[in-house]
mmCIF file of C-alpha atoms in Angstrom:
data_model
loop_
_atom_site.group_PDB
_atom_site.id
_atom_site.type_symbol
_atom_site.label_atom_id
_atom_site.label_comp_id
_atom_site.label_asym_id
_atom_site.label_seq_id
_atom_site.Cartn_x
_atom_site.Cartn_y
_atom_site.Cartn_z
ATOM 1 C CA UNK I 118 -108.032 186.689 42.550
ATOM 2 C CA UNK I 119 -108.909 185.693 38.898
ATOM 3 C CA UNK I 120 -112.010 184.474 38.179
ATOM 4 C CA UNK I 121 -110.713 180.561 37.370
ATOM 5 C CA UNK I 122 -110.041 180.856 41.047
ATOM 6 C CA UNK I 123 -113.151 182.840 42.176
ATOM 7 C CA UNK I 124 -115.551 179.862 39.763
ATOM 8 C CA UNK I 125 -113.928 176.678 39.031
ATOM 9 C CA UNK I 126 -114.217 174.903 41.988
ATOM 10 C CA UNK I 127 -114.864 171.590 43.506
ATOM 11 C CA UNK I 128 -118.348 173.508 45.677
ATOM 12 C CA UNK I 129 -119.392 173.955 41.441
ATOM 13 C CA UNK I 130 -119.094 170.314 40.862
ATOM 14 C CA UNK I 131 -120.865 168.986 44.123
ATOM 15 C CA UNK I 132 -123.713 171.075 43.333
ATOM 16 C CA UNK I 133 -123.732 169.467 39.696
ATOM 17 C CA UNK I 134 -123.170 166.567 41.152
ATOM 18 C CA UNK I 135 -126.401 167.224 43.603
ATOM 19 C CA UNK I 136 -128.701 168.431 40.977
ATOM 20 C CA UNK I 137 -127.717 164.893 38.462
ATOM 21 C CA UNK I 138 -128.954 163.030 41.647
ATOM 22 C CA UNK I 139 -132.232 164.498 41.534
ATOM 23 C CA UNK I 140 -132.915 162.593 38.428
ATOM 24 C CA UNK I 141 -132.429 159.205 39.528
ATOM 25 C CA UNK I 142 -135.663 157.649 40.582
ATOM 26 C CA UNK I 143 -137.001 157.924 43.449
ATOM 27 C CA UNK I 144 -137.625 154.296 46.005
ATOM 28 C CA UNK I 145 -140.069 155.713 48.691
ATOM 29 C CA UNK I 146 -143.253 155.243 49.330
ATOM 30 C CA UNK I 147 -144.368 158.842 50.133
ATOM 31 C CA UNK I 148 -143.404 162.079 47.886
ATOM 32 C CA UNK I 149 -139.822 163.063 48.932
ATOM 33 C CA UNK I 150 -140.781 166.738 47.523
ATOM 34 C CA UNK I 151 -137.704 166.758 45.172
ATOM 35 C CA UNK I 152 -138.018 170.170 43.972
ATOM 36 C CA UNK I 153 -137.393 171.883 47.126
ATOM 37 C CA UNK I 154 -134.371 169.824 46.980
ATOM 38 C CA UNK I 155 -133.526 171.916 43.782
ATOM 39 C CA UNK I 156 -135.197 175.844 44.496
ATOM 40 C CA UNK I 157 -132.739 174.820 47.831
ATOM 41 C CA UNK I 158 -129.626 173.450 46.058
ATOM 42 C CA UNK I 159 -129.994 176.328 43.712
ATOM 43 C CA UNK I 160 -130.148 179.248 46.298
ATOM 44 C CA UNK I 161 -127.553 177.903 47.872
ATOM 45 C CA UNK I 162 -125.396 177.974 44.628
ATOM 46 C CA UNK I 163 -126.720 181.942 43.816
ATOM 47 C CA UNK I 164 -125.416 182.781 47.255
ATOM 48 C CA UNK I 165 -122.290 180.710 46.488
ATOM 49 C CA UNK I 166 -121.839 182.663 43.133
ATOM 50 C CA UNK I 167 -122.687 185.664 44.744
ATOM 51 C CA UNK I 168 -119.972 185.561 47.484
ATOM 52 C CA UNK I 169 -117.344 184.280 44.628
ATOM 53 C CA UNK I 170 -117.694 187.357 42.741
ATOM 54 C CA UNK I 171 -117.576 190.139 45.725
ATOM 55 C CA UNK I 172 -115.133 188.164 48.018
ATOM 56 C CA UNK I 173 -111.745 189.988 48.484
ATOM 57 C CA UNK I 174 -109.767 187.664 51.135
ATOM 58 C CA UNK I 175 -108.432 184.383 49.626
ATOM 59 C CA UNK I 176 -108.920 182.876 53.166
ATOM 60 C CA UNK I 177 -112.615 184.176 54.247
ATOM 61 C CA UNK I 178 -113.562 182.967 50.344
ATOM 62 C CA UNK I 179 -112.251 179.115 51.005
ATOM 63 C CA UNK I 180 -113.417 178.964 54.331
ATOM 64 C CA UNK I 181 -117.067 179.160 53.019
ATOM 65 C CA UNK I 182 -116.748 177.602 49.677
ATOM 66 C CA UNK I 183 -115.368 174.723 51.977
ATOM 67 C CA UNK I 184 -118.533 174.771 54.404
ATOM 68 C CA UNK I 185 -120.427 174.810 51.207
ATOM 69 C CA UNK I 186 -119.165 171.770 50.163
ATOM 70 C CA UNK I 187 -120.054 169.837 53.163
ATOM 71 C CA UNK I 188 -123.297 171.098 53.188
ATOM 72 C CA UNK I 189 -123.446 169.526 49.388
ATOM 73 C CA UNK I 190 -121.711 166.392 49.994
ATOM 74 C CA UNK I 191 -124.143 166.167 53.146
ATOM 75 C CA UNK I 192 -127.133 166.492 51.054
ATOM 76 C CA UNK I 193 -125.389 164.098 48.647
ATOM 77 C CA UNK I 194 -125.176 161.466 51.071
ATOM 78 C CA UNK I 195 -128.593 162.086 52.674
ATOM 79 C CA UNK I 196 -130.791 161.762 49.236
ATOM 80 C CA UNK I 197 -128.777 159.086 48.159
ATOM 81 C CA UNK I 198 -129.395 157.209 51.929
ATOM 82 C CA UNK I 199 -133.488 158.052 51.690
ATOM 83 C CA UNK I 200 -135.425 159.062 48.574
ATOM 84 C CA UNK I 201 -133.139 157.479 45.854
ATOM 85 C CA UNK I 202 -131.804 154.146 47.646
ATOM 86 C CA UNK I 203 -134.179 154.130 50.965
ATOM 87 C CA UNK I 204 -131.479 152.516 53.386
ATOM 88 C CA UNK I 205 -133.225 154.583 56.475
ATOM 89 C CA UNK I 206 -136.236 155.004 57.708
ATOM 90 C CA UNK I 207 -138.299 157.037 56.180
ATOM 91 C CA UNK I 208 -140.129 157.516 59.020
ATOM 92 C CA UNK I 209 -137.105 158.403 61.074
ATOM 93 C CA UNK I 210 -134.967 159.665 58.361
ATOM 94 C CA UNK I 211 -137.274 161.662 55.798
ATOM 95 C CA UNK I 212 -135.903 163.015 52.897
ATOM 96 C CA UNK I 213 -134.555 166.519 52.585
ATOM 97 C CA UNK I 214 -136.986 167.840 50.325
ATOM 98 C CA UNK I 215 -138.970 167.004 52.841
ATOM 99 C CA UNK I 216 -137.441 168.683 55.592
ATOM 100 C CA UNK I 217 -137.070 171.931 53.042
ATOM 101 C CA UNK I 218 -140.620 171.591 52.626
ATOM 102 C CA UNK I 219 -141.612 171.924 55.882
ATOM 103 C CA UNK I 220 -139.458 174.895 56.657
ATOM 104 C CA UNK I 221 -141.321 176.868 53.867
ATOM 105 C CA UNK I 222 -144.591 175.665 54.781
ATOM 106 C CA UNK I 223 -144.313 175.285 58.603
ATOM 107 C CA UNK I 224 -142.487 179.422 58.371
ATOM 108 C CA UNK I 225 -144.760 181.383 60.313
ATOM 109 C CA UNK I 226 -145.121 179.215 63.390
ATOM 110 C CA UNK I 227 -141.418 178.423 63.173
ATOM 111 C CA UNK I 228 -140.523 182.440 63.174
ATOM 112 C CA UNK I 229 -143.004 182.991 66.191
ATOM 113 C CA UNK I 230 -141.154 180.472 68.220
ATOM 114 C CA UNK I 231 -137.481 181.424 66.937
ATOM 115 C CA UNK I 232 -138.218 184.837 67.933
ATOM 116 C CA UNK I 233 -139.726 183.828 71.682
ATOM 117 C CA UNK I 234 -136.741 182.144 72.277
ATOM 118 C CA UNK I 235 -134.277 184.691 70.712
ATOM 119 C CA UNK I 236 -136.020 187.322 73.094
ATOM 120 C CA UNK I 237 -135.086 185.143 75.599
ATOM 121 C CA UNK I 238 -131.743 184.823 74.665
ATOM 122 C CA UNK I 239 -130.645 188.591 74.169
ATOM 123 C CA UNK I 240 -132.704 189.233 77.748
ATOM 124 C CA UNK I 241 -130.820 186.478 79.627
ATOM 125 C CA UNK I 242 -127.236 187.007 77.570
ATOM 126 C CA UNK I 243 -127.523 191.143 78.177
ATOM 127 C CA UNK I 244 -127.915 191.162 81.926
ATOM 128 C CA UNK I 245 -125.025 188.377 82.017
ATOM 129 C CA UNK I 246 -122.786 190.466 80.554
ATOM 130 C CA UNK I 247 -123.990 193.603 82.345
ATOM 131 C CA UNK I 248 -123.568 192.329 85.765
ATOM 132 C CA UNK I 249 -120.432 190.108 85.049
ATOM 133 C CA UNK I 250 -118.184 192.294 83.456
ATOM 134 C CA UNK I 251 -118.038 194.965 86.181
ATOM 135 C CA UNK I 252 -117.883 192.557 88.820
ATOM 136 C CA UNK I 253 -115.352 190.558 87.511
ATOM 137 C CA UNK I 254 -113.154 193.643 86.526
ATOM 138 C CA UNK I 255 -113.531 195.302 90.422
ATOM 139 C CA UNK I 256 -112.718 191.611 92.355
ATOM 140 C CA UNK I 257 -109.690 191.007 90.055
ATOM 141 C CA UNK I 258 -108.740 194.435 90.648
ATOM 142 C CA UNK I 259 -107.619 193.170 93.943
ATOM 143 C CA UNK I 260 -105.631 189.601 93.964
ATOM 144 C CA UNK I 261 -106.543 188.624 97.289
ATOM 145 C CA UNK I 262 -110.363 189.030 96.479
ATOM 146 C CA UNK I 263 -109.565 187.788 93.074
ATOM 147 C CA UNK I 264 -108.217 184.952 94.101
ATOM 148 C CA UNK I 265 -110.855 183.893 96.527
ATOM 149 C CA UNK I 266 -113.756 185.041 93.900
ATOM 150 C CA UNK I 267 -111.970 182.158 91.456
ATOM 151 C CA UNK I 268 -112.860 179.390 93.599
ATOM 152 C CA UNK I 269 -116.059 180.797 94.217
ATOM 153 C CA UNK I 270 -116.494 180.962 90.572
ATOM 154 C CA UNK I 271 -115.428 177.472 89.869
ATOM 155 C CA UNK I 272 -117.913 175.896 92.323
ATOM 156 C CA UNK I 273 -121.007 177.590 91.457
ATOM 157 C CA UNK I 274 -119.829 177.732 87.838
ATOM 158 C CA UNK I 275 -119.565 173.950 87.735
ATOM 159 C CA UNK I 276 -123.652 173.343 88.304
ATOM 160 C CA UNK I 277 -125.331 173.365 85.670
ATOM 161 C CA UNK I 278 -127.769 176.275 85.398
ATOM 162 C CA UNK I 279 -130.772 173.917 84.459
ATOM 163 C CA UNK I 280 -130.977 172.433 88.304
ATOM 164 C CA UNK I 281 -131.506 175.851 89.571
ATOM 165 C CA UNK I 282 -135.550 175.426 86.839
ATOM 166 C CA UNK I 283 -137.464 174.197 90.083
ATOM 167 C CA UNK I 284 -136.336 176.798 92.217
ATOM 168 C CA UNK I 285 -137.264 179.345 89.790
ATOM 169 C CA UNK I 286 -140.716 178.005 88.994
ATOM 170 C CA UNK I 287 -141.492 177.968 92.707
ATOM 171 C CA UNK I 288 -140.412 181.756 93.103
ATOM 172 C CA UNK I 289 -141.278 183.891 89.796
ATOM 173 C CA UNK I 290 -144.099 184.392 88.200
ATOM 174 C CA UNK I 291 -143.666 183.105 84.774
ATOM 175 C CA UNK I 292 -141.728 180.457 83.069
ATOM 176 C CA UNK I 293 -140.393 182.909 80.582
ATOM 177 C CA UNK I 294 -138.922 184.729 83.405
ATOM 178 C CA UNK I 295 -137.469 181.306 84.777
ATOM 179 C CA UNK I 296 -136.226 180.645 81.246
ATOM 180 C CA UNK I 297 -134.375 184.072 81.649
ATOM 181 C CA UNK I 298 -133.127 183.695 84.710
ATOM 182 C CA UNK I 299 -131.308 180.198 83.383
ATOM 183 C CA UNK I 300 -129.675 182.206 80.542
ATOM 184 C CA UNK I 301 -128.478 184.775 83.102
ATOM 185 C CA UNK I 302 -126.724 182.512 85.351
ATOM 186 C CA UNK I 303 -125.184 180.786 82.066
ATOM 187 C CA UNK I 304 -124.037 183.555 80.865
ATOM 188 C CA UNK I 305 -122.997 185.340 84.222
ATOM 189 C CA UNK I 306 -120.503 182.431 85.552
ATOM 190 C CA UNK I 307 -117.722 181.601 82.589
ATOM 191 C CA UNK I 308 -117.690 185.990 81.587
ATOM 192 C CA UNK I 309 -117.224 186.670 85.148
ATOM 193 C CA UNK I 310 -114.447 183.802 85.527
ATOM 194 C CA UNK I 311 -113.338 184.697 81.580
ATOM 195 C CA UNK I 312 -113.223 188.667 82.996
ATOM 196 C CA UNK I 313 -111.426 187.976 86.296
ATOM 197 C CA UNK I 314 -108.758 185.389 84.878
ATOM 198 C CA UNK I 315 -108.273 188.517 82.033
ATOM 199 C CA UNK I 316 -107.404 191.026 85.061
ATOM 200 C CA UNK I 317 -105.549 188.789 87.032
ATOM 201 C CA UNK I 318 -103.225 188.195 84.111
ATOM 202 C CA UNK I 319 -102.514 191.437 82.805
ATOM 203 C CA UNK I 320 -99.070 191.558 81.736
ATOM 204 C CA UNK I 321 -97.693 193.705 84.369
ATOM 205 C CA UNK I 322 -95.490 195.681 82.752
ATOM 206 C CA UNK I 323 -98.116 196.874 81.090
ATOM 207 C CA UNK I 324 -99.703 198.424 84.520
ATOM 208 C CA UNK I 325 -96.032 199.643 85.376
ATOM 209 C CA UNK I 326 -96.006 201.519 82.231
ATOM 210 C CA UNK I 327 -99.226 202.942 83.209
ATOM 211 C CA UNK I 328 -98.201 204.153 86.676
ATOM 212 C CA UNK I 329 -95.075 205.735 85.606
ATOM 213 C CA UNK I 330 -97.630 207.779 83.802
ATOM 214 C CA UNK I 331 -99.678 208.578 86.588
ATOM 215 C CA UNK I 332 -102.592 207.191 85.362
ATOM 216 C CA UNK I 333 -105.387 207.641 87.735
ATOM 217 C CA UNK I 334 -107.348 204.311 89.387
ATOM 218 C CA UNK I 335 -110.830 204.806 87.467
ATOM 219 C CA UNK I 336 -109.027 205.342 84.067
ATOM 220 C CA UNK I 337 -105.969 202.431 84.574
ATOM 221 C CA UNK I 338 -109.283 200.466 85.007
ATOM 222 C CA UNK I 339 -111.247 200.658 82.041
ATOM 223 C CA UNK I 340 -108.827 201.990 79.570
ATOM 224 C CA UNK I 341 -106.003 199.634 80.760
ATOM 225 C CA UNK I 342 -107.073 196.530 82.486
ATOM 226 C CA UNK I 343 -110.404 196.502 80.324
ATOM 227 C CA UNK I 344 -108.173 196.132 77.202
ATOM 228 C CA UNK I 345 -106.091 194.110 78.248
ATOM 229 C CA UNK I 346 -108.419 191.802 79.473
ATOM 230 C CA UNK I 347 -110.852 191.622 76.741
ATOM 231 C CA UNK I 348 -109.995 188.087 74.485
ATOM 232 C CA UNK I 349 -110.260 185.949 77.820
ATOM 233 C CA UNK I 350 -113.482 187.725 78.646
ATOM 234 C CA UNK I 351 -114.809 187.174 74.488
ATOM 235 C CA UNK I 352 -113.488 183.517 75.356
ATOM 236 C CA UNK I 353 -116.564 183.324 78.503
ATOM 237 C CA UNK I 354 -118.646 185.321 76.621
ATOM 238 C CA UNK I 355 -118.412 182.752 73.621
ATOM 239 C CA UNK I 356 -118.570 180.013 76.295
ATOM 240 C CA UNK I 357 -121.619 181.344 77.632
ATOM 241 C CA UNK I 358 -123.261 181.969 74.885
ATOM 242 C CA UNK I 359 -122.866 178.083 73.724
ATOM 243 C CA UNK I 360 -124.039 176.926 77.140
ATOM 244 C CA UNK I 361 -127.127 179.389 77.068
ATOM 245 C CA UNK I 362 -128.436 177.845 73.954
ATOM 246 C CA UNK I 363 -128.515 174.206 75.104
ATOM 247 C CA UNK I 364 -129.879 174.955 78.633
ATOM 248 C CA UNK I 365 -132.783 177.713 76.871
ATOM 249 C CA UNK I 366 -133.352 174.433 74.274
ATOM 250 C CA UNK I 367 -133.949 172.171 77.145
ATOM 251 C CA UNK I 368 -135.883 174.354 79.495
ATOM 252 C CA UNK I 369 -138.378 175.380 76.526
ATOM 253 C CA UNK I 370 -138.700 171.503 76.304
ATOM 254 C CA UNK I 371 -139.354 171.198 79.901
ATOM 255 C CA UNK I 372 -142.740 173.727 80.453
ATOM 256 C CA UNK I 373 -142.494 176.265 77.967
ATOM 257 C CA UNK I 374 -145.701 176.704 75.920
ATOM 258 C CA UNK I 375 -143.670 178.545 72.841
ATOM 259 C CA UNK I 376 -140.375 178.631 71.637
ATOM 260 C CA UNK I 377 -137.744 176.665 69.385
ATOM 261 C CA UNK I 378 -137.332 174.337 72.074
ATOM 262 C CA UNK I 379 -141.009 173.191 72.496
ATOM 263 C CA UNK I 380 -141.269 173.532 68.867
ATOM 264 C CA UNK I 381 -139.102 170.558 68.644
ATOM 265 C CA UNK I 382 -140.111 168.685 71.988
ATOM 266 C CA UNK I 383 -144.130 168.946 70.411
ATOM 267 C CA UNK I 384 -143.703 167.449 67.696
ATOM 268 C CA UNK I 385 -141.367 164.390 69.041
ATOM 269 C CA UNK I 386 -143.974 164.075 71.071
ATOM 270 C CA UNK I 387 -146.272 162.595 68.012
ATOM 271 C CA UNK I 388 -143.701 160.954 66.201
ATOM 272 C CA UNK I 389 -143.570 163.678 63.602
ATOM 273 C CA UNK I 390 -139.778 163.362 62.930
ATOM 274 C CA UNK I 391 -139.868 165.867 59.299
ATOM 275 C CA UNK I 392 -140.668 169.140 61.760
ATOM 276 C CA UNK I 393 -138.377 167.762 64.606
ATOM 277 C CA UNK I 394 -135.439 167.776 62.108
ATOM 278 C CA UNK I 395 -136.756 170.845 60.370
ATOM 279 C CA UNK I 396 -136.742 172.147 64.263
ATOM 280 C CA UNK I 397 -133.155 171.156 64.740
ATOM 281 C CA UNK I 398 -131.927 172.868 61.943
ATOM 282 C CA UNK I 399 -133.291 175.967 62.889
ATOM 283 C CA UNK I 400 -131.705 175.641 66.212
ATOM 284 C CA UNK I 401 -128.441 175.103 64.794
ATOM 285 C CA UNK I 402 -129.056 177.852 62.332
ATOM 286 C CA UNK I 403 -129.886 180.450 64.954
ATOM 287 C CA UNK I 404 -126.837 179.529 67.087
ATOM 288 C CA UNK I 405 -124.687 179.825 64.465
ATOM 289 C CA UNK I 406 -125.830 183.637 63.308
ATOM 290 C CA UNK I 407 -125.404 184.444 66.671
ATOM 291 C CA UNK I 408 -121.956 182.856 66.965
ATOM 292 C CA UNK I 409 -121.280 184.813 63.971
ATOM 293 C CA UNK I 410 -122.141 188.179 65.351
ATOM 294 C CA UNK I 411 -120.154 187.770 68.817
ATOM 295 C CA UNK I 412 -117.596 186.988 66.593
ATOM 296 C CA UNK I 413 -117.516 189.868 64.696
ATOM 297 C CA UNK I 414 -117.443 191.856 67.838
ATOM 298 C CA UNK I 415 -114.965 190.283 68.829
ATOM 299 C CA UNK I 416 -112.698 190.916 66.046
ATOM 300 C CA UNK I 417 -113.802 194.780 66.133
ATOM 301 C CA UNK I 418 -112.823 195.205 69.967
ATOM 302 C CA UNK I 419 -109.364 193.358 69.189
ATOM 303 C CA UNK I 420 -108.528 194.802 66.177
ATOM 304 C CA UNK I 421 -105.796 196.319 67.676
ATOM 305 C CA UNK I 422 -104.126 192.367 67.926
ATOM 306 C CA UNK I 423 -103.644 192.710 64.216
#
């Protein structure tokens, strides 16, 4: 890649484009903190420059310049809509300086309650997995228990984890525990479906090729099946991981005294709609690092699909 094609872009102009808007003048009543607007819009362009020079795939390198250019036609849109036309609320709709304000200033108590809730995440998400997996490999091991175990599956699969809050507060100790216990069951249901529809629809020429080998049971198992199986069980383990953030969201909001959740369910509470938004973007951060990371996984443990 040259560097016209690593630098002139359309991301360069939308973040001209951005930084010209800044300049009009401003129609609200309160401060819209314009200059977090900028150290924002310029961060974002260092990382943006940064990423142009030490990309090396043409395809990873557009994929981000192009989320890069929502995010700047977003913000267009958004500080033309509030501090420099004031068509919404600015009660409802504060500017994004604002909003960027707040997430420097409002930092510490926001990283306490990202990293309650992350806790719970990893806690609930890990034992999923741990009990899921092996289950779902041993039943599908065997199609007649397989088979039954699907339907099984599919019913208690289909209710939603958060119904299952009351029950939990009346019989553990804690509501972090309860909170855990939700992510478990999210997480537990769609790998142990993802893991037994993987088994069940091994290619089976691939286990005849194994027993002409005389591969034993315990190693046709996990260094056959498990292989095999492994991008429907990343597709529950994706699934579940989606599913566990909106039910740990809405259980923080329910009784939890910390967390991202009641971060954002506090302040709604008193009309303060700048840290609400400020606590939605978080959220949406944090899901999407996370996302991230499985996916890399994923692509490690399937490299051999390449």
């Amino acid at each position: 890649m040259n560097l016209k094609y690593r630098f002139i872009r359309f991301v360069n102009l939308f973040f001209v484009l951005l930084l010209m808007i800044q300049l009009l003048p401003n129609h609200t009543s309160s401060d819209p903190s314009t200059k977090y607007t900028v150290i924002f819009t310029l961060a974002i362009e260092v990382l943006v420059l940064l990423v142009s020079f030490l990309s090396k795939e043409k395809k990873s390198l557009n994929l981000f310049l192009d989320v890069i250019s929502f995010i700047y036609v977003f913000l267009i849109l958004w500080t033309l809509a509030t501090a420099k036309f004031n068509l919404l609320s600015q009660y409802l709709f504060p500017p994004p300086g604002k909003i960027f304000a707040c997430l420097v200033n409002d930092s510490p108590k926001i990283a306490q309650n990202v990293l309650s809730s992350i806790q719970i995440i990893i806690e609930g998400y890990a034992l999923g997995l741990i009990f899921a997996i092996p289950i779902g490999l041993f039943l599908g091991w065997s199609v007649r228990l397989g088979s039954a175990a699907t339907y099984i599956s599919k019913f208690f699969g289909s209710i939603p984890p958060i119904v299952y809050i009351p029950y939990g507060i009346a019989l553990l100790p804690t509501f972090r525990s309860v909170s855990v216990f939700v992510i478990f069951l999210a997480t537990f249901w769609p790998v142990f479906a993802g893991t037994m529809s993987g088994v069940l629809n091994v290619e089976k020429k691939i286990i005849d090729s194994a027993r002409v080998l005389n591969v034993k049971r315990h190693t046709m198992l996990f260094s056959v099946i498990f292989p095999a199986a492994l991008p429907e069980i990343f597709l529950g383990c994706n699934q579940g991981l989606s599913v566990s953030f909106i039910l740990l969201t809405s259980a923080e909001m329910i009784g939890a005294s910390k967390g991202i959740g009641y971060y954002v369910k506090q302040y709604s509470d008193f009309g303060d709609y700048t840290r609400t938004i400020a606590g939605l973007i978080v959220i949406g951060l944090v899901v999407i690092v996370f996302s991230f990371l499985v996916l890399k996984i994923q692509h490690y443990f399937l490299r051999w699909k390449k």
